[in-house]
Coordinates of C-alpha atoms and ligand atoms in Angstrom, one line a residue:
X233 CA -26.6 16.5 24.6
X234 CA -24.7 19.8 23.0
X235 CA -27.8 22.3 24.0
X236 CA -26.5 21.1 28.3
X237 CA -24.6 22.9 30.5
X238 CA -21.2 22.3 30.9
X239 CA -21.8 20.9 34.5
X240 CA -24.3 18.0 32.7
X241 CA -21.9 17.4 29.8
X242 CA -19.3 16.6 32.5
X243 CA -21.5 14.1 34.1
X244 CA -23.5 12.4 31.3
X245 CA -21.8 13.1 28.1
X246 CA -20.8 9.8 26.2
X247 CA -22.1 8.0 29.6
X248 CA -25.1 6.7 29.2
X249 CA -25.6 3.7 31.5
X250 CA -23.8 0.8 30.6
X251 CA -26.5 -0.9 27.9
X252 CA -25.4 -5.0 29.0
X253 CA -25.9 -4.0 33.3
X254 CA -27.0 -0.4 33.8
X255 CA -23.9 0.6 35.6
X256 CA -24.4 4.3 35.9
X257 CA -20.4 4.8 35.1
X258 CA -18.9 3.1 32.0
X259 CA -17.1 0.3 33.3
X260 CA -13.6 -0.4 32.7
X261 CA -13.4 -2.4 28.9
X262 CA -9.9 -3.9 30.1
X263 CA -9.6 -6.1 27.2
X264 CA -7.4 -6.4 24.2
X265 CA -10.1 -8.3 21.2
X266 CA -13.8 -8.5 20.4
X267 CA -15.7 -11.3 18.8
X268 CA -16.9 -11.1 16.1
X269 CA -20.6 -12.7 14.5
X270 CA -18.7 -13.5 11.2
X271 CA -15.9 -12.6 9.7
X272 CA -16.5 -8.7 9.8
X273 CA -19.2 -8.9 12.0
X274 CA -18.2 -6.4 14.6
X275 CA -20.4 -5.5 17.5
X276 CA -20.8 -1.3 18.1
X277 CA -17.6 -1.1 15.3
X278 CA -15.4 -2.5 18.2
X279 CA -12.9 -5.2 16.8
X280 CA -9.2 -4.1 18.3
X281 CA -9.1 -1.8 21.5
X282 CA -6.2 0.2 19.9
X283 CA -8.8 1.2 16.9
X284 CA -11.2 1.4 20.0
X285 CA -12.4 0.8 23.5
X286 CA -15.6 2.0 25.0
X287 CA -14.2 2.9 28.6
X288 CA -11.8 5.2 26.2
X289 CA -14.7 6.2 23.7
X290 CA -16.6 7.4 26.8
X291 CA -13.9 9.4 28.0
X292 CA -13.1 10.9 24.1
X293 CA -16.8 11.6 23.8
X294 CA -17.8 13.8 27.3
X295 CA -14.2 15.7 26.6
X296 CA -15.1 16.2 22.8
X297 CA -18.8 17.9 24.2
X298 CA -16.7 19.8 26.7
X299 CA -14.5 21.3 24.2
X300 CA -17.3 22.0 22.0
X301 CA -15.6 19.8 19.0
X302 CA -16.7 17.1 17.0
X303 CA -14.6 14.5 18.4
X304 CA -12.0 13.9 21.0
X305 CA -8.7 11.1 20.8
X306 CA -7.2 9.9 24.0
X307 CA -3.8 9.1 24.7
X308 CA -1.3 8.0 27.1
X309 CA 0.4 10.9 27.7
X310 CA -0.1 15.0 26.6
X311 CA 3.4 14.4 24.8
X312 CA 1.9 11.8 23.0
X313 CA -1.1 13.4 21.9
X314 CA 1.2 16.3 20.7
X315 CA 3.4 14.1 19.0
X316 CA 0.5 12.2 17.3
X317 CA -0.8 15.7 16.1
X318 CA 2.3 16.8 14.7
X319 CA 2.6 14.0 12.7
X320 CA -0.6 13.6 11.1
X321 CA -0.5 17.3 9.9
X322 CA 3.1 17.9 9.5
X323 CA 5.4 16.8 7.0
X324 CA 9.6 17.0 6.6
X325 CA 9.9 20.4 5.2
X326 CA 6.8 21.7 7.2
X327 CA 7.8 24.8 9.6
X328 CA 6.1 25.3 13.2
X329 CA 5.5 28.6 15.0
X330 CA 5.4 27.8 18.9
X331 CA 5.5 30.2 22.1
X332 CA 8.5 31.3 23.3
X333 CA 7.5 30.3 27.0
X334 CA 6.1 27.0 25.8
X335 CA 6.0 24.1 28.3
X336 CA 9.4 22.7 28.6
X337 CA 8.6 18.8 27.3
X338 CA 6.7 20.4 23.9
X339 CA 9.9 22.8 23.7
X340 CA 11.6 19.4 23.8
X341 CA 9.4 18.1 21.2
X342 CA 10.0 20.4 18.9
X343 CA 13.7 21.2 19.1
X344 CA 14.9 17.9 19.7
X345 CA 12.8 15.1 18.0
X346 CA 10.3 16.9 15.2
X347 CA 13.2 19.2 14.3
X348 CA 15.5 15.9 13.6
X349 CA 12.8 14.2 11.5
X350 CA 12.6 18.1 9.0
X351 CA 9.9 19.9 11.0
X352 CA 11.4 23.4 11.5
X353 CA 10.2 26.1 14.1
X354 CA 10.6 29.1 15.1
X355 CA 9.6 30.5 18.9
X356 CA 7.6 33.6 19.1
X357 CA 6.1 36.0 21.7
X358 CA 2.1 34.9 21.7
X359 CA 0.9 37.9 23.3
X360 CA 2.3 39.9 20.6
X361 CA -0.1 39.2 17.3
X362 CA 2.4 41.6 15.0
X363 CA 5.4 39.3 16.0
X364 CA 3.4 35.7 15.5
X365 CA 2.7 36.9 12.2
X366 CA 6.3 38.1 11.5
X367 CA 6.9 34.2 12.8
X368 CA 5.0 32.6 10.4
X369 CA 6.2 31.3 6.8
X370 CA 5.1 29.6 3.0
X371 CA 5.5 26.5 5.1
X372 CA 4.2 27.4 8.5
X373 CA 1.6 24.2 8.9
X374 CA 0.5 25.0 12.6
X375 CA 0.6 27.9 14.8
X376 CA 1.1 26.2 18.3
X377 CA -0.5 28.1 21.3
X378 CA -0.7 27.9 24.9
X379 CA -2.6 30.2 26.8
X380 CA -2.3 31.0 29.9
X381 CA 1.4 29.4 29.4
X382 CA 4.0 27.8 31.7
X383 CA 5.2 29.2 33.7
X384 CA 4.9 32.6 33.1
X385 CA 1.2 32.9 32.4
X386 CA 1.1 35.2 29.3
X387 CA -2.3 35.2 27.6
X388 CA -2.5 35.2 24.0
X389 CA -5.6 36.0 22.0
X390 CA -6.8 32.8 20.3
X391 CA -9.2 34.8 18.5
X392 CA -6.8 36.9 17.0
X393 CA -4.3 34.1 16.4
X394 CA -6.5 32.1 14.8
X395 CA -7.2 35.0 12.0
X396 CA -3.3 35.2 11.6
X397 CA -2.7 31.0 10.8
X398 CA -5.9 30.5 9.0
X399 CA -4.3 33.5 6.7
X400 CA -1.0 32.2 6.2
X401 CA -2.7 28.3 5.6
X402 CA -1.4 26.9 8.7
X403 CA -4.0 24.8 11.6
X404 CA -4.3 26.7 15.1
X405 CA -3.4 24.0 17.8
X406 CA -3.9 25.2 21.1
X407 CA -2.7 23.3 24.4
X408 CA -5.3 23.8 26.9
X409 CA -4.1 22.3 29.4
X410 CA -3.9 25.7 32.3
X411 CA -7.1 27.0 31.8
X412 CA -9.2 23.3 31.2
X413 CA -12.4 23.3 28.7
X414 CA -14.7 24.7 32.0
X415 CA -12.8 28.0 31.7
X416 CA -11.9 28.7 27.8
X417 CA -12.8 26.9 25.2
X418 CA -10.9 27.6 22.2
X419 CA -12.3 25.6 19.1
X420 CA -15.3 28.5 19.8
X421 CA -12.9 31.1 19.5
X422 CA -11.7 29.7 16.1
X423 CA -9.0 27.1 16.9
X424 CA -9.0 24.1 15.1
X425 CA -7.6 21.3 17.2
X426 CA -7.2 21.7 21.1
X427 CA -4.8 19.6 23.2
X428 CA -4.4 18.5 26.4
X429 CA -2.3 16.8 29.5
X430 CA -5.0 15.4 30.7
X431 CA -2.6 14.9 33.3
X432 CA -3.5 18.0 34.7
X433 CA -7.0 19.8 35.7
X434 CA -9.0 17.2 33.9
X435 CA -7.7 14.1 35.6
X436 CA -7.8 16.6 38.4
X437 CA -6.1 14.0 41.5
X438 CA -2.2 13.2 40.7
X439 CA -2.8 10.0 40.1
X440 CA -2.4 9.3 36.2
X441 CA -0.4 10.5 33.0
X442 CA -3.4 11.4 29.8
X443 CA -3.1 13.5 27.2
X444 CA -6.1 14.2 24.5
X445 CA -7.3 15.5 20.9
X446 CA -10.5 17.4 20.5
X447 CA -10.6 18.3 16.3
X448 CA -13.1 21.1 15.6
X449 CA -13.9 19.3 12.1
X450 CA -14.6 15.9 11.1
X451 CA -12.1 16.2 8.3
X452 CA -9.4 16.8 11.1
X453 CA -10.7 14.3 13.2
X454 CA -10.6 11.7 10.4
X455 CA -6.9 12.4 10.5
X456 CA -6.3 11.9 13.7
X457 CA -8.5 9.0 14.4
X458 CA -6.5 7.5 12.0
X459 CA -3.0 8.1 13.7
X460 CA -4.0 7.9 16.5
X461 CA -4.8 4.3 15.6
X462 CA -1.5 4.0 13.3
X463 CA 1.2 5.5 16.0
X464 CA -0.8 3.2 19.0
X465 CA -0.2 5.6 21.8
X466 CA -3.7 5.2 23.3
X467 CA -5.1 6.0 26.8
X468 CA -5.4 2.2 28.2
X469 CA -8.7 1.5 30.0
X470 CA -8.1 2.0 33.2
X471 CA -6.6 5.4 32.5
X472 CA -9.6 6.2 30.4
X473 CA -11.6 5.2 33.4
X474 CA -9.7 7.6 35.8
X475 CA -9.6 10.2 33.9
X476 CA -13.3 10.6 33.6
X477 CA -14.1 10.1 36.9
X478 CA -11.8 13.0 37.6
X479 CA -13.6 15.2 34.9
X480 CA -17.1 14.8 36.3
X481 CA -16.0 16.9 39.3
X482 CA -13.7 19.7 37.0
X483 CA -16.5 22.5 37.2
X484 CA -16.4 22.2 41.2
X485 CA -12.7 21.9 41.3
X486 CA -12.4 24.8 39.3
X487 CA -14.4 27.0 41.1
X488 CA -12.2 26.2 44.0
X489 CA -9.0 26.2 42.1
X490 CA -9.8 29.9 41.0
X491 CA -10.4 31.4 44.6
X492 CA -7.8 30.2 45.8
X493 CA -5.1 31.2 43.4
X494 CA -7.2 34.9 43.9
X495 CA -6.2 34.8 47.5
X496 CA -2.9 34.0 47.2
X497 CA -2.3 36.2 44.4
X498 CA -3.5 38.8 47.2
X499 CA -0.9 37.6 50.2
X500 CA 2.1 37.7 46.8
X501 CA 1.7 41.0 45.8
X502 CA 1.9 42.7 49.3
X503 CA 4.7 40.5 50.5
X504 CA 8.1 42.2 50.5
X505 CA 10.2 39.2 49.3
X506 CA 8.2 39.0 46.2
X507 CA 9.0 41.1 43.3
X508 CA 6.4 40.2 40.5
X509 CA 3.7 38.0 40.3
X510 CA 2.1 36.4 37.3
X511 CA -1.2 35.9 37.0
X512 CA -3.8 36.6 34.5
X513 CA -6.3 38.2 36.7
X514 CA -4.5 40.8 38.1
X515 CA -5.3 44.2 36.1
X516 CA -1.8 44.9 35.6
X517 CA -1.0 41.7 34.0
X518 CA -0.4 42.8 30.2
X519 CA -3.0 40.8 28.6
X520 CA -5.6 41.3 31.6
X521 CA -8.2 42.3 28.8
X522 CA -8.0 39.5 26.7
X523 CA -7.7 36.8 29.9
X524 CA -11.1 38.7 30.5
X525 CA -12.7 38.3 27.4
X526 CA -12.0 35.2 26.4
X527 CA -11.4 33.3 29.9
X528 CA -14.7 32.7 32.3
X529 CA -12.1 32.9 35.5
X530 CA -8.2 33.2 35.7
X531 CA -7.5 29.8 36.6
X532 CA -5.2 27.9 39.4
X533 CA -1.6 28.3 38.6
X534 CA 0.5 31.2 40.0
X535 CA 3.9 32.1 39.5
X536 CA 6.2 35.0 41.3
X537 CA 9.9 36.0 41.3
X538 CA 11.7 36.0 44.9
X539 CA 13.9 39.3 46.1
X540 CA 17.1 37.7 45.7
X541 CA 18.0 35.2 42.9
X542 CA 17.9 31.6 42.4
X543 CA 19.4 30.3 45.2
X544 CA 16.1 32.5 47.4
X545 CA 13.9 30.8 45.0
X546 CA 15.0 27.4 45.4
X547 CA 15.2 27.7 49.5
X548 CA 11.4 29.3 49.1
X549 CA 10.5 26.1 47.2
X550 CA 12.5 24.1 49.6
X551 CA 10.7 25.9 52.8
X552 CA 7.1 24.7 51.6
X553 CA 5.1 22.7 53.3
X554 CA 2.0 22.3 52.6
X555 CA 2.8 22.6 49.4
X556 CA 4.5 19.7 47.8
X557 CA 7.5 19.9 45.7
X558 CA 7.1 18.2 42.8
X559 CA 6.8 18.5 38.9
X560 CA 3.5 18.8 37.6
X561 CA 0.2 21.2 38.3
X562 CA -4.1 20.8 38.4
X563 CA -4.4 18.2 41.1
X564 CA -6.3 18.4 44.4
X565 CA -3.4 19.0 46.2
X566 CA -1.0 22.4 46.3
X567 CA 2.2 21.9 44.6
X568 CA 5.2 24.2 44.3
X569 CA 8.2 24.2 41.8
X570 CA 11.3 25.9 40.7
X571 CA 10.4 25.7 36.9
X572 CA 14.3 26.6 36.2
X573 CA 15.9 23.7 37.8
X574 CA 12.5 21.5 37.3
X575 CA 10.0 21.3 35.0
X576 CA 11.8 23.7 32.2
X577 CA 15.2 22.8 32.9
X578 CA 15.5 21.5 28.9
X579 CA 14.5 25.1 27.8
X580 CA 18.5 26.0 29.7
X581 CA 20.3 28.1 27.2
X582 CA 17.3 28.2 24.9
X583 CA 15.2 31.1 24.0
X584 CA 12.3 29.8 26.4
X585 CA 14.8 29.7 29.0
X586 CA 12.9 31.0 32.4
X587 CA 14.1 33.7 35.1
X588 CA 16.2 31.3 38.1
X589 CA 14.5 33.2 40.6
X590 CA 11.1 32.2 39.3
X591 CA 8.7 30.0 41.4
X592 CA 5.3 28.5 40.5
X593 CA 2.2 27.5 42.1
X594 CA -0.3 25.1 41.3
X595 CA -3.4 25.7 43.9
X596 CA -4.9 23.2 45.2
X597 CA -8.3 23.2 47.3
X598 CA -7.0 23.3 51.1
X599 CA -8.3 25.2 53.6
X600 CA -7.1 28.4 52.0
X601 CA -5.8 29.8 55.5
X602 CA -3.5 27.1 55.5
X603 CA -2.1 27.7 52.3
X604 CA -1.4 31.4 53.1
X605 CA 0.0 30.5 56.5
X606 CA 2.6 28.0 54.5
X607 CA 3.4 30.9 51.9
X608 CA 4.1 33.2 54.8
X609 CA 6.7 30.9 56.6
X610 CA 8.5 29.5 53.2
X611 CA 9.3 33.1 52.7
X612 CA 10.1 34.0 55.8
X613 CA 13.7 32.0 55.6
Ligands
PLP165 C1 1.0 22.8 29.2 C2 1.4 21.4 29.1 N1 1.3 20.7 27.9 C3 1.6 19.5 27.8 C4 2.2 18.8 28.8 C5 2.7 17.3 28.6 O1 1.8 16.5 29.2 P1 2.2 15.0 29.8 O2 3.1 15.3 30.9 O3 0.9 14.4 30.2 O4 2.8 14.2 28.7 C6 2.4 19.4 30.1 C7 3.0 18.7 31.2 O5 3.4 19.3 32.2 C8 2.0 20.8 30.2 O6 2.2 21.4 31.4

């Protein structure tokens, strides 16, 4: 199916009607064993739906053509996708370059768990290619990259990055998570393995935790099929099944996502309370060019500082709406945080900590008049 359009691969790849019925969606496989004709005998290689399920291999194949790789893992969470990575290409002694805006939960990751079993890292600033490569060491094993990132939407050049870790040995991983497969697709930009919450844009309506694997070479893949079958933290069925559904609408949604976030980029930058937006599309942003070239559209997630501190951020948050407080970004629905006190407070008194008057956006697909008029009145307090 590789020579469709990405709107096609969304709906049809790895979903071929069912072969038993003709359902036109892969059904939900919720079952744990397979028989088998003989000892050995498996039917379509299932045996163990940890080693596999075809709800899940559905889901793992149409996001594999999507990211233009040669095969995709699913998992129960983005965290555990990450973690499953780390561990099949990092050993104890093994050193990590990451961002130095990462999301808080991999910042976690790293400096808290992998760090504890001898995986060292060090942060860097993406968007600057001379200071990645002064990050990197004899040991660096992956350069970690997420572009745009959270929450302060810097761009880095995958392109470029991928020239510096292929040099110094090391895997590029990139979480692409923000920007979703329908807007950047990084294993064609020289990446080797991209990740995912597929929590987020791909999933699409708030309503379940994924994460996901896409290797760019079957050697790579080999080694994460198998841990991801060794460590167990798979995507159940039902999660699978969700997931998909959500992805066969992600080209529309994004669409929608992106002019939306355009307009309210518009009402942020000529309101007096705000004193910086972030977002990639906006010519001043530093990495404007590179967003450009290697981006199809600047995505859905917003984030500005407020005129007045932490205490005006948090009452702005507080003020919404329309848009929901709450943790998390890319579903149907607005949502607003303060990343300080919320969805980065275990970067506090880290290098990645965030500004406390910073406030992000995720933009959803209301009536975008409505979403303006809520921005208007939770700043006017
Ligand atoms: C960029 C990014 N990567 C990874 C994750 C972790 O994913 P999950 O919450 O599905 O474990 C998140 C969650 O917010 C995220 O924003």
């Amino acid at each position: 199916m590789t020579d469709h359009g990405f709107e096609t691969l969304a709906l049809h790849a790895g979903q071929e009607p069912d072969p038993l019925t003709g359902s036109v969606v892969p059904p939900i496989y919720q079952v744990s064993t397979y028989a088998q004709d003989g000892v050995g005998g498996l039917r379509n290689g299932y045996e163990y739906s940890r080693s596999g399920n075809p709800t899940r291999h559905a889901l793992e194949q149409c996001l594999a053509a999507l990211e233009a790789g040669t095969d995709g893992f699913a998992f129960a969470s983005g965290l555990a996708a990450e973690d499953t990575l780390l561990r099949a290409v990092c050993a104890p002694g093994d050193h990590v370059v990451i961002p130095d805006d990462a999301y808080g939960g991999t910042y976690r990751l790293f400096a808290a768990v992998m760090s504890r079993w001898g995986v060292e890292w060090t942060s860097a600033r993406l968007s600057d290619v001379e200071s990645v490569r002064a990050a990197m060491r004899p040991n660096t094993r992956v350069l970690w990259v997420e572009t745009p990132t959270n929450p302060l939407l810097n761009i880095a050049d995958i392109a470029a990055l991928a020239d510096v870790a292929h040099a110094g040995g090391a895997l590029l991983a990139v979480d692409n998570t923000f920007a979703s497969p329908y807007l950047q697709q990084p294993l064609t930009l020289g990446a080797d393995v991209v990740v995912h919450s597929t929590t987020k844009y791909i999933g699409g309506h708030s309503d379940v935790i994924g994460g996901a694997l896409v290797a760019a070479t079957p050697e790579l893949a080999e080694k994460l099929g198998y841990h991801q079958n060794a460590m167990g933290a798979v995507a159940g069925p039902f999660d699978a099944w969700i997931t998909l559904r959500g992805v066969k609408t992600l080209p529309v949604r994004m669409d929608r996502h992106c002019a939306n976030a355009a307009a309210v980029v518009e009402l942020l930058q000529r309101h007096r309370r705000v004193t910086q937006v972030f977002y990639p599309g906006l010519p001043d942003h530093p990495n404007h060019d590179v967003a450009a070239r290697q981006m199809s559209q600047f995505g859905g997630m917003v984030s500005f500082r407020v005129e007045g501190g932490e205490e005006a951020a948090v009452e702005v948050v507080n003020s919404a709406r329309l848009f929901t407080l709450a943790e998390s970004l890319g579903g149907v629905e607005s949502l607003i945080e303060h990343p300080g006190r919320m969805t980065h407070a275990s970067a506090a008194g880290s290098p990645l900590e965030v500004p406390g008057d910073l406030v992000r956006l995720s933009v959803g697909l209301e009536t975008i008049d409505d979403l303006l008029a809520d921005l208007e009145q939770a700043l006017s307090h």
